[in-house]
Amino acid sequence: MSRQLPQPSRDSIDLVTVLAALADPVRLTLLRGMYASSGLVDCATVASGVDVSPPTVSHHYRVLREAGLTTTVAEGRRRSVTIRHDDLEARFPGLLAAVLTPTAAPGALAAPSRAAVL
Amino acid sequence: MSRQLPQPSRDSIDLVTVLAALADPVRLTLLRGMYASSGLVDCATVASGVDVSPPTVSHHYRVLREAGLTTTVAEGRRRSVTIRHDDLEARFPGLLAAVLTPTAAPGALAAPSRAAVL
DNA sequence: GGTACGCTTCGATGAATGTCAAAGTATTTG
DNA sequence: CAAATACTTTGACATTCATCGAAGCGTACC
């Protein structure tokens, strides 16, 4: 069986809480790890990219879930996680893309993209 | 004369720092107060919307400026402030709009999107 | 020069946060 | 049942943060 861990409803997702959840390097790394995949991803796999203890990882997953950024499902003794794309897009259009889209490095510029500003 | 207060260069604007600066109700209110206006806005005018002491307002303006979100210029004993639209758009396209654009209230829904839950 | 004004800095304080070790819970496996 | 596995919760600790009162600083005005 798989049970879904408690999470806020779409309408109760709060912008400040979301931003606070996003404002952490570890959580940003976790989110980037799931951003590409559209479906559920194994928590441990995603967390392999970060270098903190298991309790800390667990803590960060909880913050993400309680902020409304992710959905976590427990399957046996494994956990899988996914970004709540639809809910977040409905509440704060463009936010996830703006934060999670791999930006060109500060120095590295592609073309002096003149039209990009608009 | 008017002098510009120190601020990070465009390339040294850090995403996590920006998100942390955004993750505060008071600062969000201040930013919304300047978001509409395209040019410099009087600090006191913008701050009239928040209910905290002058030292706290000053603190928040500093956080915003040091994060690279705003430019502050001192003119006499007044301060004016403006959002660094261009720099932020260059570094994190769409971020400001996603955060500062007045979203429809949580309850106000466009269509009863039945499929949204999944 | 002296006073009022606008804002900042300093210092303190209470609350929140990130982190980990240790213990706990639930699930799978021998 | 017992042991191992995967993750969480608890407790503690150090750090950061938002806040305000008091004092400081530069500017404007009388």
Short mmCIF file of N, CA, C and O (backbone and C1' of nucleotides) in Angstrom, two decimals, chain A residues 24 26-27 51-53 55-56 59-60 76-77, chain C residues 17-23 25-29:
data_model
loop_
_atom_site.label_atom_id
_atom_site.label_comp_id
_atom_site.label_asym_id
_atom_site.label_seq_id
_atom_site.Cartn_x
_atom_site.Cartn_y
_atom_site.Cartn_z
N ASP A 24 16.63 28.00 0.74
CA ASP A 24 17.62 27.15 1.39
C ASP A 24 18.33 26.31 0.33
O ASP A 24 17.67 25.69 -0.51
N VAL A 26 19.95 23.45 0.40
CA VAL A 26 19.66 22.02 0.39
C VAL A 26 18.30 21.75 -0.25
O VAL A 26 18.16 20.89 -1.12
N ARG A 27 17.30 22.50 0.17
CA ARG A 27 15.96 22.29 -0.38
C ARG A 27 15.91 22.62 -1.86
O ARG A 27 15.23 21.96 -2.64
N ASP A 51 24.66 16.68 0.90
CA ASP A 51 25.60 16.09 1.84
C ASP A 51 25.24 16.46 3.28
O ASP A 51 25.98 17.16 3.96
N VAL A 52 24.11 16.00 3.71
CA VAL A 52 23.70 16.22 5.09
C VAL A 52 23.18 14.90 5.65
O VAL A 52 22.91 13.96 4.91
N SER A 53 23.03 14.86 6.97
CA SER A 53 22.62 13.62 7.62
C SER A 53 21.17 13.29 7.30
O SER A 53 20.39 14.17 6.95
N PRO A 55 18.57 12.68 9.22
CA PRO A 55 17.55 13.49 9.90
C PRO A 55 17.36 14.85 9.26
O PRO A 55 16.23 15.35 9.17
N THR A 56 18.44 15.43 8.81
CA THR A 56 18.34 16.75 8.18
C THR A 56 17.60 16.66 6.86
O THR A 56 16.77 17.50 6.54
N HIS A 59 14.04 16.37 7.58
CA HIS A 59 13.53 17.69 7.99
C HIS A 59 13.20 18.56 6.77
O HIS A 59 12.15 19.18 6.69
N HIS A 60 14.11 18.57 5.82
CA HIS A 60 13.91 19.41 4.64
C HIS A 60 12.74 18.91 3.79
O HIS A 60 11.97 19.71 3.26
N GLY A 76 5.85 1.26 1.51
CA GLY A 76 6.71 0.39 2.30
C GLY A 76 7.63 1.24 3.13
O GLY A 76 7.18 2.16 3.79
N ARG A 77 8.90 0.94 3.08
CA ARG A 77 9.81 1.79 3.86
C ARG A 77 10.54 2.80 2.98
O ARG A 77 11.51 3.41 3.39
P DT C 17 10.95 29.03 11.02
"O5'" DT C 17 12.49 28.66 10.86
"C5'" DT C 17 13.42 29.70 10.57
"C4'" DT C 17 14.80 29.10 10.41
"C3'" DT C 17 14.80 27.67 9.86
"O3'" DT C 17 15.77 27.56 8.85
"C1'" DT C 17 16.06 27.76 11.85
P DG C 18 15.74 26.33 7.83
"O5'" DG C 18 17.16 25.66 8.03
"C5'" DG C 18 18.33 26.45 7.89
"C4'" DG C 18 19.53 25.68 8.39
"C3'" DG C 18 19.61 24.23 7.89
"O3'" DG C 18 20.96 23.95 7.52
"C1'" DG C 18 19.58 24.27 10.26
P DT C 19 21.32 22.56 6.82
"O5'" DT C 19 21.87 21.69 8.04
"C5'" DT C 19 23.02 22.13 8.76
"C4'" DT C 19 23.21 21.34 10.02
"C3'" DT C 19 23.01 19.83 9.88
"O3'" DT C 19 24.24 19.21 9.53
"C1'" DT C 19 22.15 20.70 11.96
P DC C 20 24.29 17.64 9.22
"O5'" DC C 20 24.39 16.96 10.65
"C5'" DC C 20 25.43 17.36 11.54
"C4'" DC C 20 25.18 16.74 12.90
"C3'" DC C 20 25.04 15.22 12.87
"O3'" DC C 20 25.94 14.62 13.78
"C1'" DC C 20 23.23 16.23 14.06
P DA C 21 26.27 13.07 13.67
"O5'" DA C 21 25.82 12.54 15.11
"C5'" DA C 21 26.33 13.18 16.27
"C4'" DA C 21 25.57 12.71 17.51
"C3'" DA C 21 25.43 11.20 17.63
"O3'" DA C 21 25.49 10.84 19.01
"C1'" DA C 21 23.28 12.19 17.48
P DA C 22 25.46 9.29 19.43
"O5'" DA C 22 23.98 9.09 19.96
"C5'" DA C 22 23.46 10.00 20.94
"C4'" DA C 22 22.02 9.65 21.25
"C3'" DA C 22 21.72 8.15 21.31
"O3'" DA C 22 20.86 7.89 22.42
"C1'" DA C 22 20.28 9.17 19.74
P DA C 23 20.46 6.36 22.81
"O5'" DA C 23 18.89 6.33 22.51
"C5'" DA C 23 18.08 7.43 22.97
"C4'" DA C 23 16.74 7.39 22.28
"C3'" DA C 23 16.06 6.01 22.27
"O3'" DA C 23 14.73 6.14 22.69
"C1'" DA C 23 16.12 6.91 20.09
P DT C 25 8.00 4.24 19.45
"O5'" DT C 25 7.73 4.10 17.88
"C5'" DT C 25 7.44 5.26 17.11
"C4'" DT C 25 7.25 4.88 15.65
"C3'" DT C 25 6.50 3.57 15.44
"O3'" DT C 25 5.54 3.73 14.42
"C1'" DT C 25 8.56 3.51 14.29
P DA C 26 4.35 2.68 14.30
"O5'" DA C 26 4.59 2.11 12.82
"C5'" DA C 26 4.83 3.05 11.77
"C4'" DA C 26 5.56 2.36 10.63
"C3'" DA C 26 4.97 1.00 10.23
"O3'" DA C 26 4.85 0.95 8.82
"C1'" DA C 26 7.28 0.82 10.58
P DT C 27 3.97 -0.16 8.14
"O5'" DT C 27 5.03 -0.94 7.22
"C5'" DT C 27 5.87 -0.17 6.36
"C4'" DT C 27 7.06 -1.00 5.94
"C3'" DT C 27 6.72 -2.41 5.43
"O3'" DT C 27 7.29 -2.57 4.14
"C1'" DT C 27 8.50 -2.50 6.96
P DT C 28 6.78 -3.74 3.16
"O5'" DT C 28 8.09 -4.65 3.04
"C5'" DT C 28 9.31 -4.05 2.58
"C4'" DT C 28 10.49 -4.85 3.09
"C3'" DT C 28 10.53 -6.31 2.61
"O3'" DT C 28 11.71 -6.51 1.86
"C1'" DT C 28 11.06 -6.13 4.92
P DT C 29 11.92 -7.86 1.03
"O5'" DT C 29 12.90 -8.70 1.95
"C5'" DT C 29 14.07 -8.07 2.48
"C4'" DT C 29 14.74 -8.97 3.51
"C3'" DT C 29 14.77 -10.46 3.14
"O3'" DT C 29 16.05 -10.99 3.47
"C1'" DT C 29 13.86 -10.21 5.27
#
